[in-house]
XYZ file of C-alpha atoms in Angstrom:
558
model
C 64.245 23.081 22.448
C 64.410 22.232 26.178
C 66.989 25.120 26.393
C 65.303 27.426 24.715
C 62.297 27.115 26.857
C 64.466 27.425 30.245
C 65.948 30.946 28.501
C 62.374 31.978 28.438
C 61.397 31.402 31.577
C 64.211 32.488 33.237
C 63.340 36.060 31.243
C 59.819 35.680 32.191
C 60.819 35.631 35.411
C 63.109 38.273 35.936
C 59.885 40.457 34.326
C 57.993 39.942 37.619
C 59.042 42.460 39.917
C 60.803 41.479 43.236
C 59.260 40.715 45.778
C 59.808 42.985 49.148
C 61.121 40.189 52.061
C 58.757 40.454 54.854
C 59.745 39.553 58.465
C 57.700 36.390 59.379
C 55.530 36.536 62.201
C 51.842 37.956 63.066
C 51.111 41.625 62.958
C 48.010 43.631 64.346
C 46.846 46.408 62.035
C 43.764 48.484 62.148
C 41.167 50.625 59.555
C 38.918 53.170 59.800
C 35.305 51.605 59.214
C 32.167 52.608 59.141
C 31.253 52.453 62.573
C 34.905 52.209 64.393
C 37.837 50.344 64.076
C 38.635 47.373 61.989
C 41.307 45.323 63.700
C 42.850 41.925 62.154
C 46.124 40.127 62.852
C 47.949 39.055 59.504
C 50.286 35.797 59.451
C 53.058 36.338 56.973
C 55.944 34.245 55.666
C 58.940 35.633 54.007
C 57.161 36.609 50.909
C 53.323 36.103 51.014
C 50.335 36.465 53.582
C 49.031 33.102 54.748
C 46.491 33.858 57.279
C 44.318 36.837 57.851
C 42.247 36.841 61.319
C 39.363 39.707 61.907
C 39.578 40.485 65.809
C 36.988 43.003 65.904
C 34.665 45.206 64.228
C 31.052 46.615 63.980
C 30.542 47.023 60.625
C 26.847 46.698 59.077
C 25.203 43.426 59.814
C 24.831 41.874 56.484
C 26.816 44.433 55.225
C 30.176 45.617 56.092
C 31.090 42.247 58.070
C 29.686 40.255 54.562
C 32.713 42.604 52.597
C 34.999 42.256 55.141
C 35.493 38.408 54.576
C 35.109 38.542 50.903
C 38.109 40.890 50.870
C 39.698 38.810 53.303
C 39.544 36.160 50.692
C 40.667 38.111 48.000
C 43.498 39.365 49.416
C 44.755 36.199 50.930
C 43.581 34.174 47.445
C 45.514 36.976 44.999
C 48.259 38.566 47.404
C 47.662 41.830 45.987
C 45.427 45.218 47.705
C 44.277 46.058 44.510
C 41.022 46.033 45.282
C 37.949 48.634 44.147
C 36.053 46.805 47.130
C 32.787 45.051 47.461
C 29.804 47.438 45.995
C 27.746 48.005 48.346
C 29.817 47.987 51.022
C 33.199 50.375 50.264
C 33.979 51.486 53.715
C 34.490 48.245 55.153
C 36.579 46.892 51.981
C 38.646 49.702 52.106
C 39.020 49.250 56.164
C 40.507 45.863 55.446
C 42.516 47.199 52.855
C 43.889 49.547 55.533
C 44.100 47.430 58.209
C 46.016 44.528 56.043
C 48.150 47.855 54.902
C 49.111 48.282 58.246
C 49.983 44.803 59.427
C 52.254 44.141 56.481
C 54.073 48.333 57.079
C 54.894 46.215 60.331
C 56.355 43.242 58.549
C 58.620 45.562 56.218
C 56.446 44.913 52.845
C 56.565 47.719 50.350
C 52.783 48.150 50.950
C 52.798 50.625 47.581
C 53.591 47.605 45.590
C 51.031 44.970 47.042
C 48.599 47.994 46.489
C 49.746 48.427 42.504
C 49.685 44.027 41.710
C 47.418 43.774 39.331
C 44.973 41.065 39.134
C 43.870 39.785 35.938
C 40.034 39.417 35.329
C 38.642 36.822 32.992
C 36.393 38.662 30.352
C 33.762 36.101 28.678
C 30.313 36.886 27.030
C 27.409 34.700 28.106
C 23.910 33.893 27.259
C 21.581 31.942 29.527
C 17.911 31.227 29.368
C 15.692 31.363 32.066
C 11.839 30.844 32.459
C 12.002 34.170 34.895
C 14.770 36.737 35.156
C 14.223 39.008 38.167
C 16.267 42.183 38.258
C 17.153 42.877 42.019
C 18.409 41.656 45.199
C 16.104 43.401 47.851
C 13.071 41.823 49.461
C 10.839 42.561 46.132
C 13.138 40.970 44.094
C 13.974 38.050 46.499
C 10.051 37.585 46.964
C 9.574 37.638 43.627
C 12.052 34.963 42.603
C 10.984 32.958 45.244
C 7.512 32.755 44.227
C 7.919 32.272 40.770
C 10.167 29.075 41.736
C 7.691 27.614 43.746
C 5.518 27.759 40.904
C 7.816 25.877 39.273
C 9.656 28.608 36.647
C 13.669 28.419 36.352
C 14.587 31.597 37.606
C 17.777 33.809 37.960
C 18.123 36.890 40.128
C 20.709 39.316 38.779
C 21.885 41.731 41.566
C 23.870 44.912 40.224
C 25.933 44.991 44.159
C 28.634 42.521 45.388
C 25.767 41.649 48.097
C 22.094 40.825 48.895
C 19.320 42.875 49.970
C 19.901 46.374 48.694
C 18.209 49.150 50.937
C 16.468 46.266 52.476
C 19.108 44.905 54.476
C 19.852 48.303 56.435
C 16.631 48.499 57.083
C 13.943 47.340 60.384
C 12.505 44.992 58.051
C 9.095 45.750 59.367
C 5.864 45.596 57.356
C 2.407 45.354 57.962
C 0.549 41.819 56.686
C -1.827 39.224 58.095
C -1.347 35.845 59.274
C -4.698 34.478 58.166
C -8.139 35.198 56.612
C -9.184 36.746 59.731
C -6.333 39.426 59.772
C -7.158 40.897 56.186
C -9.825 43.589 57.425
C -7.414 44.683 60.187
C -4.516 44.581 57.608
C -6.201 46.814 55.469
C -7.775 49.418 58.019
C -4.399 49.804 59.465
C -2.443 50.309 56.346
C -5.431 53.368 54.871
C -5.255 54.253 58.648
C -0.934 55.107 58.622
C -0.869 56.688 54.858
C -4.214 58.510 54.568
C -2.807 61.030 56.908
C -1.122 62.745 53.959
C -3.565 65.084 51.411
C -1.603 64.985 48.396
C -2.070 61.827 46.837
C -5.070 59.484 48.425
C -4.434 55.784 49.239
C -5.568 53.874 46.659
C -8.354 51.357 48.056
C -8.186 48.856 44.929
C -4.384 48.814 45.689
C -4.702 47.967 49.321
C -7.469 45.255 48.479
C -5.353 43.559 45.895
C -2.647 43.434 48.669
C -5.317 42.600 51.679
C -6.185 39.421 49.619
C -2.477 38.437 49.298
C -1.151 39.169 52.780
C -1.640 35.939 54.359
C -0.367 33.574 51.294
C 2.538 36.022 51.127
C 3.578 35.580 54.669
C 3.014 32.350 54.861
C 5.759 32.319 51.785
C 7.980 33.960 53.668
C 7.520 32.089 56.845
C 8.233 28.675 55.423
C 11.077 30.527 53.556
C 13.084 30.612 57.276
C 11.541 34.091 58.164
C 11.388 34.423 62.092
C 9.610 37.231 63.721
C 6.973 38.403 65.803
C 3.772 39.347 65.360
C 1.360 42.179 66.514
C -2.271 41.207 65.257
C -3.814 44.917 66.379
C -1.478 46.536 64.210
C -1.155 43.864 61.767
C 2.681 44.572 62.042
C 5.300 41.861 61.196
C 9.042 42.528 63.383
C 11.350 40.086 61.888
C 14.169 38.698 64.458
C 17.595 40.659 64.736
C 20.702 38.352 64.394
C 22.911 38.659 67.160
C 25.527 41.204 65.226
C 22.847 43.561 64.367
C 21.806 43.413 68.253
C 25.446 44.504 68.294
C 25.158 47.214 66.047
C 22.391 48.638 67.874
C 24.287 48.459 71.280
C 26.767 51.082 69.665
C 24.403 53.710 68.952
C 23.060 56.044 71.140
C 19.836 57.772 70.869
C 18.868 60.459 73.288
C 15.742 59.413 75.059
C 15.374 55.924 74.157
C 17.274 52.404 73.185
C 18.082 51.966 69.003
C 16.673 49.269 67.828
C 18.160 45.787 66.547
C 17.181 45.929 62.683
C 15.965 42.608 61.422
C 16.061 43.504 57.779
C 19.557 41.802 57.893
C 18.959 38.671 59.049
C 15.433 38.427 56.593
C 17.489 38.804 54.135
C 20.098 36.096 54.762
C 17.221 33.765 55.474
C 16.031 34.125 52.506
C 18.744 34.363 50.411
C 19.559 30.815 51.678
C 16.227 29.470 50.666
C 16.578 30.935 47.241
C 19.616 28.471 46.528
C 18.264 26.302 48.599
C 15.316 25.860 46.152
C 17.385 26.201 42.834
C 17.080 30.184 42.070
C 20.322 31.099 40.229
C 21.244 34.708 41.875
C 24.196 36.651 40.295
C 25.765 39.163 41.988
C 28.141 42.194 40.531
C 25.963 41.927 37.748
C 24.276 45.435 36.742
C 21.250 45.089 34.376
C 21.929 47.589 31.314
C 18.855 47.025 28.933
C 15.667 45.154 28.082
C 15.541 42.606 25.264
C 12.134 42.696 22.949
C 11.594 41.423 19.753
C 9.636 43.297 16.722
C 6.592 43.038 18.229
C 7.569 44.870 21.630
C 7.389 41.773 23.744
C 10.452 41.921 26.076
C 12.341 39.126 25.963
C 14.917 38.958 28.338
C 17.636 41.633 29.957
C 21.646 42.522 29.122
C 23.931 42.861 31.592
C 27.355 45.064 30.648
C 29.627 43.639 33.868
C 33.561 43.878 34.077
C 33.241 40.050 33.162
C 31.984 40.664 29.920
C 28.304 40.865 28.691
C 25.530 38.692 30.124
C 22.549 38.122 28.035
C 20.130 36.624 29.941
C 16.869 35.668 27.583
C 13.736 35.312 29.242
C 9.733 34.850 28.989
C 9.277 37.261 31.343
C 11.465 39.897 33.924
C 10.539 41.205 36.580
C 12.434 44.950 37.776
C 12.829 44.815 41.734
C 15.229 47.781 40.985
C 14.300 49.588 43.948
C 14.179 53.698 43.659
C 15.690 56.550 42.046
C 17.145 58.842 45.096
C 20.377 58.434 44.245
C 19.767 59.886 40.798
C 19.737 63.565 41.221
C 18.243 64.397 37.384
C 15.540 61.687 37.670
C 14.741 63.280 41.335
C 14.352 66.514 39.817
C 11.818 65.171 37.228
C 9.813 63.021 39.110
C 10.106 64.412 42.892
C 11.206 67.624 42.651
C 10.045 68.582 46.122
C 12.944 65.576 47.397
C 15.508 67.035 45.030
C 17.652 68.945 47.457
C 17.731 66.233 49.629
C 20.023 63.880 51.645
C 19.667 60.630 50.725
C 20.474 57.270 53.099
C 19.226 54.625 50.560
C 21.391 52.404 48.906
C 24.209 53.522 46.259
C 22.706 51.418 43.555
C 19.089 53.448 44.038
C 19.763 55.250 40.680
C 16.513 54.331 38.926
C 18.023 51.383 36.378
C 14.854 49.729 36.290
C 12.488 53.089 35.416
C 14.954 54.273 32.852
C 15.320 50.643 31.431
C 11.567 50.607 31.376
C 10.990 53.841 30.216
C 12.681 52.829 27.112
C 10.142 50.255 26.242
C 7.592 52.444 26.307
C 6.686 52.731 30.277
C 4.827 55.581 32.143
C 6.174 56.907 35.334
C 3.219 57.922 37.679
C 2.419 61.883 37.632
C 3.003 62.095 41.710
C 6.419 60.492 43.389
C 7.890 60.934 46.682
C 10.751 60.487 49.321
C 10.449 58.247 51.843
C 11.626 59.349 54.946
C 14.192 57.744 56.946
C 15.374 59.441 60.078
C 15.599 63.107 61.311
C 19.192 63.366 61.760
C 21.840 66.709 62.259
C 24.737 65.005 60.046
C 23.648 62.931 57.197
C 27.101 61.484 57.259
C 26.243 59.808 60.416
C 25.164 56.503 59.041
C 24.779 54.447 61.729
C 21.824 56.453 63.109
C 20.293 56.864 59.716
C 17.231 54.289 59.449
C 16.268 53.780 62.820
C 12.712 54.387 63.951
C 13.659 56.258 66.606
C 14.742 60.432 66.745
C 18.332 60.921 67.487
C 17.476 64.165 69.457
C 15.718 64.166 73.423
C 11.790 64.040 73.116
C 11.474 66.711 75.505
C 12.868 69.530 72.975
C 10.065 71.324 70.626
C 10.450 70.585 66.741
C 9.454 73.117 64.535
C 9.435 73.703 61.030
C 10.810 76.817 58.572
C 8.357 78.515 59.372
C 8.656 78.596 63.106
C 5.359 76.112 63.725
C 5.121 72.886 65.814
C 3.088 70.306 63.526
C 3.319 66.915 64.705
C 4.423 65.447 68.005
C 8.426 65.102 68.520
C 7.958 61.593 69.354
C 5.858 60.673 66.189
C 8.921 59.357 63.895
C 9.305 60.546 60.888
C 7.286 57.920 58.630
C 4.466 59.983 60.024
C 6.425 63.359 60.470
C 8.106 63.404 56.856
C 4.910 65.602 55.201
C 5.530 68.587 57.902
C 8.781 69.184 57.144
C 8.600 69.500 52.968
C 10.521 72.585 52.259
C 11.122 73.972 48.519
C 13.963 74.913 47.266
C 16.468 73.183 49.695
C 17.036 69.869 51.967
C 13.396 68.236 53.824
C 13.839 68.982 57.456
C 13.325 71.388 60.365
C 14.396 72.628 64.097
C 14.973 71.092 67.317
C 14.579 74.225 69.644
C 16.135 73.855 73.650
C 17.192 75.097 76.294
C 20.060 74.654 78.060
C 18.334 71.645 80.374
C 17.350 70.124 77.236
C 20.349 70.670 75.600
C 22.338 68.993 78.331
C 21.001 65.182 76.733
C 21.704 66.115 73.245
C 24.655 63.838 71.809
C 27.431 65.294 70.059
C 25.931 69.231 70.651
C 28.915 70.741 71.104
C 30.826 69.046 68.405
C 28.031 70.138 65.603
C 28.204 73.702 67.240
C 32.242 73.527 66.549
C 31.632 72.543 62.914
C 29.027 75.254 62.228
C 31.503 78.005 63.861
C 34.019 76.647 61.618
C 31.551 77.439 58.449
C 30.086 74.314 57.561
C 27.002 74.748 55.407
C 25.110 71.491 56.164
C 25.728 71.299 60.374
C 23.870 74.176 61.844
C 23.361 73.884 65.424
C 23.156 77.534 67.445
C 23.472 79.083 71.274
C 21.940 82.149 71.921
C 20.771 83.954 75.177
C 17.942 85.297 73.636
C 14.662 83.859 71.212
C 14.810 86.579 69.127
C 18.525 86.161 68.201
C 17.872 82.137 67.760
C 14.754 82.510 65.291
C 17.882 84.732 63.387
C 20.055 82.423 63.118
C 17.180 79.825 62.031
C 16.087 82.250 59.245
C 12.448 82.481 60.994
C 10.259 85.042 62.200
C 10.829 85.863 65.872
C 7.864 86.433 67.019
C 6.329 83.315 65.230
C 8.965 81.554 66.998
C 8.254 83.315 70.377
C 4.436 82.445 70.097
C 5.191 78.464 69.025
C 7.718 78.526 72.397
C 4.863 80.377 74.315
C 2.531 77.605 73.702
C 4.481 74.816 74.044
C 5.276 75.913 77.725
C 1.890 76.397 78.551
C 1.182 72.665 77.415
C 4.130 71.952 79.408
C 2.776 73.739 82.793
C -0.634 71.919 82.383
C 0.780 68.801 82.133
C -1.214 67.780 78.958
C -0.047 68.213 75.529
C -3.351 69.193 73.787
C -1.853 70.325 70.249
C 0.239 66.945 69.545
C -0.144 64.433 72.036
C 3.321 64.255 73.219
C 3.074 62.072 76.491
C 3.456 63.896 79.877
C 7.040 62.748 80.348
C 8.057 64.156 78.108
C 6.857 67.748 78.541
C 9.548 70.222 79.264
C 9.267 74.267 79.558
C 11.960 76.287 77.293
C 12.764 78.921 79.763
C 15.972 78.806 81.528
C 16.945 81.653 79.255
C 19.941 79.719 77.193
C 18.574 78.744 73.767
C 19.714 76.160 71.046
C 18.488 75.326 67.746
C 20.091 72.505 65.424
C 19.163 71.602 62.576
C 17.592 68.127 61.662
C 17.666 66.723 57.811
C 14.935 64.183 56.992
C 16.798 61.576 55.031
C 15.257 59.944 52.279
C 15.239 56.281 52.286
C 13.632 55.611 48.317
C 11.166 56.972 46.957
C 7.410 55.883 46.275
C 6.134 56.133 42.601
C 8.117 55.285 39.959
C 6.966 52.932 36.779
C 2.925 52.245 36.647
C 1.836 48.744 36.941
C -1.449 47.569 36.709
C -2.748 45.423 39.212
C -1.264 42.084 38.458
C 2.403 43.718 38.127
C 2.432 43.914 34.887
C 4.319 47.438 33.402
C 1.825 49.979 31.504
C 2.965 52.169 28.872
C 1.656 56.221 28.883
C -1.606 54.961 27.591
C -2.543 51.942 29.890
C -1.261 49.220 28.062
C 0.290 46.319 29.106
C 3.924 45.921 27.752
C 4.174 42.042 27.249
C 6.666 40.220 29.480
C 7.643 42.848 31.797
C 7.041 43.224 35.441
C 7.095 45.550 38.164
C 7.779 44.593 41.905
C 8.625 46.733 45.310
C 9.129 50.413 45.680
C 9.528 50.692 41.916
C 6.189 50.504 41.367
């Protein structure tokens, strides 16, 4: 027997395919990430990796540096690169991949063969029962589990990414809430104040009391959760605290006419990610939500999750969908904001609407008006870094206009309040930057969009001409609409005072020096408002106002 079972491993053995030797040492390789170069050193031994070191990079806080380490791990835990990378955060997994790639070219590996080791997966069906299941890892969903812990619930948090915080964690992190009883009027006249400016679909006042009478019980939440941040009582505005990588982020960007800001979404989240397992909320990540449970009398009763792992039933008394938005989703766009469907989106990848379609089979209602939410005006919508700050890429000083040659808003406005000017049918949200050659002198990267659009790209459009006439051409507007908007923009500019917008003096220039420019800005969409209707309390309605038993509603989903 004992010799038999030596002949069989010895023919197991020579099944496994030989190993490449590797010269032993440390090697330096690099990847492309998303903001710059990934560079780690990689400590090999004759046959495996042993060490991998990162020595620099500015990926995403919260983001790209979170994937970087987990496929660190990986690789060094499984000595294989076959890897379909963190979700959520592909560019920097595959930058490690690369930059391992290139370390072990250096140490002689046959790099095609770590790349093709393939690592098994264990595939096991569960079932778990939970009090709460919340579907969603961005602040609704995180607030949501939190709360419903502190009152005492067992609660799991099912995430469908490889990481925490979904749009949330790219983002400022800013909202508007009140610290105390005596906030709540100036809470709620600043948030009818910012979003009645918009005709189409009136703030609801009910809505904004419900959330007036919560603001200071939900901050407190928050705060005692490990939230840091400063506070503006006037505004009733809440600025979460940047970490010190996302300070580093920001350093790396550069923004025309003023600093980019340090977001604080990231470190929010991590804060309170930490309490959430510090205070016994199960959260399970890679783990997309697929369909509600219900029993035969339509109650829903807890949530399936179809992973690579296997299924996960998780059965519940109640779940709440913190799905997020549906801007990713190009046919649910087109149903339920058409006027965003030919838009460039900056959200999240896992914004595809999972929790309105997952509700909509249990009878929900989607509400009859839905929107995008703007991000950023920006001339590449590849250019993620830039995407999701406050501030306008281009100089202040230029004139923005729209397609149809007008100026409608301040350039210095940001496009939270900008976004409704620049609605166009038919194609992408944005408009115009119009300059002249002074003007043109401070905006980044001009001549390398100009290259692209001579080369025939369809998406960067940025134009020189020595003449108006031939600019409003190229723009596809009117000429002398676009003269006339020029006209009296330099006229504000020689008086000093910007009467039509309220642009600040500083930043009044004349376009006259008789070299023109035009490039074109997209307004990014960063989710979408609408989506399921909830009644006050959370709770999901179906078509005809009805509550549908067990399931709830939280963040930008509702």
């Amino acid at each position: 027997m004992k010799k038999i079972l030596l002949v069989c491993l010895a023919l197991a053995l020579l099944s496994v395919p030989a190993l490449a030797d590797m010269k032993p040492g440390t090697y330096t390789g690099t990847g492309r990430g998303m903001d710059g170069e990934v560079k780690v050193s990689v400590t090999v031994d004759g046959k495996a990796i042993t060490a991998i070191t990162i020595d620099s990079e500015n990926e995403t806080a919260g983001v790209g540096d979170i994937a970087l380490n987990i496929m660190k791990d990986r690789i060094i835990g499984t000595q294989s690169l076959k890897f379909d990378g963190v979700s959520g955060a592909t560019v920097s997994s595959y930058a490690m991949i690369m930059a391992v790639s290139d370390a072990l070219k250096q140490a002689g590996a046959d790099v095609p063969e770590w790349q093709k080791r393939n690592i098994p997966i264990e595939v096991k069906d569960e079932e778990f029962t939970y009090d709460v299941v919340v579907v969603g890892g961005g602040i609704a969903g995180i607030s949501a589990a939190m709360k419903a812990r502190n009152d005492g619930a067992s609660v799991a948090l099912v995430e469908k990414l490889g990481i925490m915080g979904g749009t949330s964690i790219f983002a400022s992190g800013i909202f508007l809430a009140a610290e105390n009883d005596e906030g709540k009027a100036a809470f709620k006249a600043n948030w009818i104040r910012r979003n009645k400016i918009q005709k189409r679909n009136q703030v609801s006042e009910e809505r904004v009391n419900a959330m007036m009478d919560i603001a200071p019980e939900a901050l407190a939440m928050l705060r005692d959760a490990g939230l840091e941040y400063d506070f503006d009582a006037k505004a009733s505005f809440v600025f979460p605290k940047a970490s010190d990588k996302a300070v580093k982020n920001a350093e790396t960007i550069h923004l025309a006419s003023v600093k980019s800001d340090a977001k604080g979404g990231e470190k929010m989240i991590k804060a309170l990610e930490a309490n959430l397992q510090k205070i016994g909320v199960d959260i399970y990540l890679n783990t997309p939500a697929s369909r509600l449970l219900s029993d035969s009398n339509g109650n829903v009763t807890g949530i399936v999750c179809e992973t690579k792992r296997g299924v996960k039933t998780f059965h519940a008394k109640a779940v709440i969908l913190a799905t997020g938005g549906f801007s990713r989703n190009r046919e649910l766009t087109k149903e339920l904001a058409p006027a965003a469907y030919m838009n460039y989106t900056a959200s999240q990848n896992s914004d595809n609407g999972d929790g309105i379609i997952m509700a909509r089979a249990m009878g929900a209602g989607t509400y009859a008006f839905n929107e995008s939410m703007s991000g950023v005006f920006s001339p590449n919508p590849s250019d993620m870094p830039t995407i999701g700050q406050r501030n306008n890429s281009y100089p202040y000083n230029c004139l923005l206009v729209n397609d149809r040659g007008e100026r409608p808003i301040s350039e210095t406005a940001g496009t939270h309040d900008q976004m409704i000017y620049f609605i166009n049918d038919g194609k992408a949200n944005g408009g115009w930057v119009v300059m002249d050659q002074e003007i043109a002198n401070n905006y980044l990267h001009l001549e390398q969009y100009m290259a692209s659009t001579a080369k025939g790209s369809k998406v960067i459009l940025a134009y020189k001409e020595n003449s108006i006439e031939a600019l409003a051409k190229d723009m596809g507007i009117d000429p002398a609409k676009l003269k006339a908007t020029i006209e009296r923009y330099n006229e504000l500019c020689a008086k000093g005072i910007d009467e039509d917008c309220g642009k600040k003096p500083e930043y009044l220039s004349a376009i006259d020096d008789g070299t023109y420019y035009a490039v074109r800005e997209y307004d990014m969409t960063r989710g979408n408002y609408g989506g399921i209707i909830t009644g006050m309390d959370g709770r999901v309605l179906n078509a005809d106002g009805k509550a549908i038993p067990g399931l709830y509603a939280a963040g930008i989903i509702w």
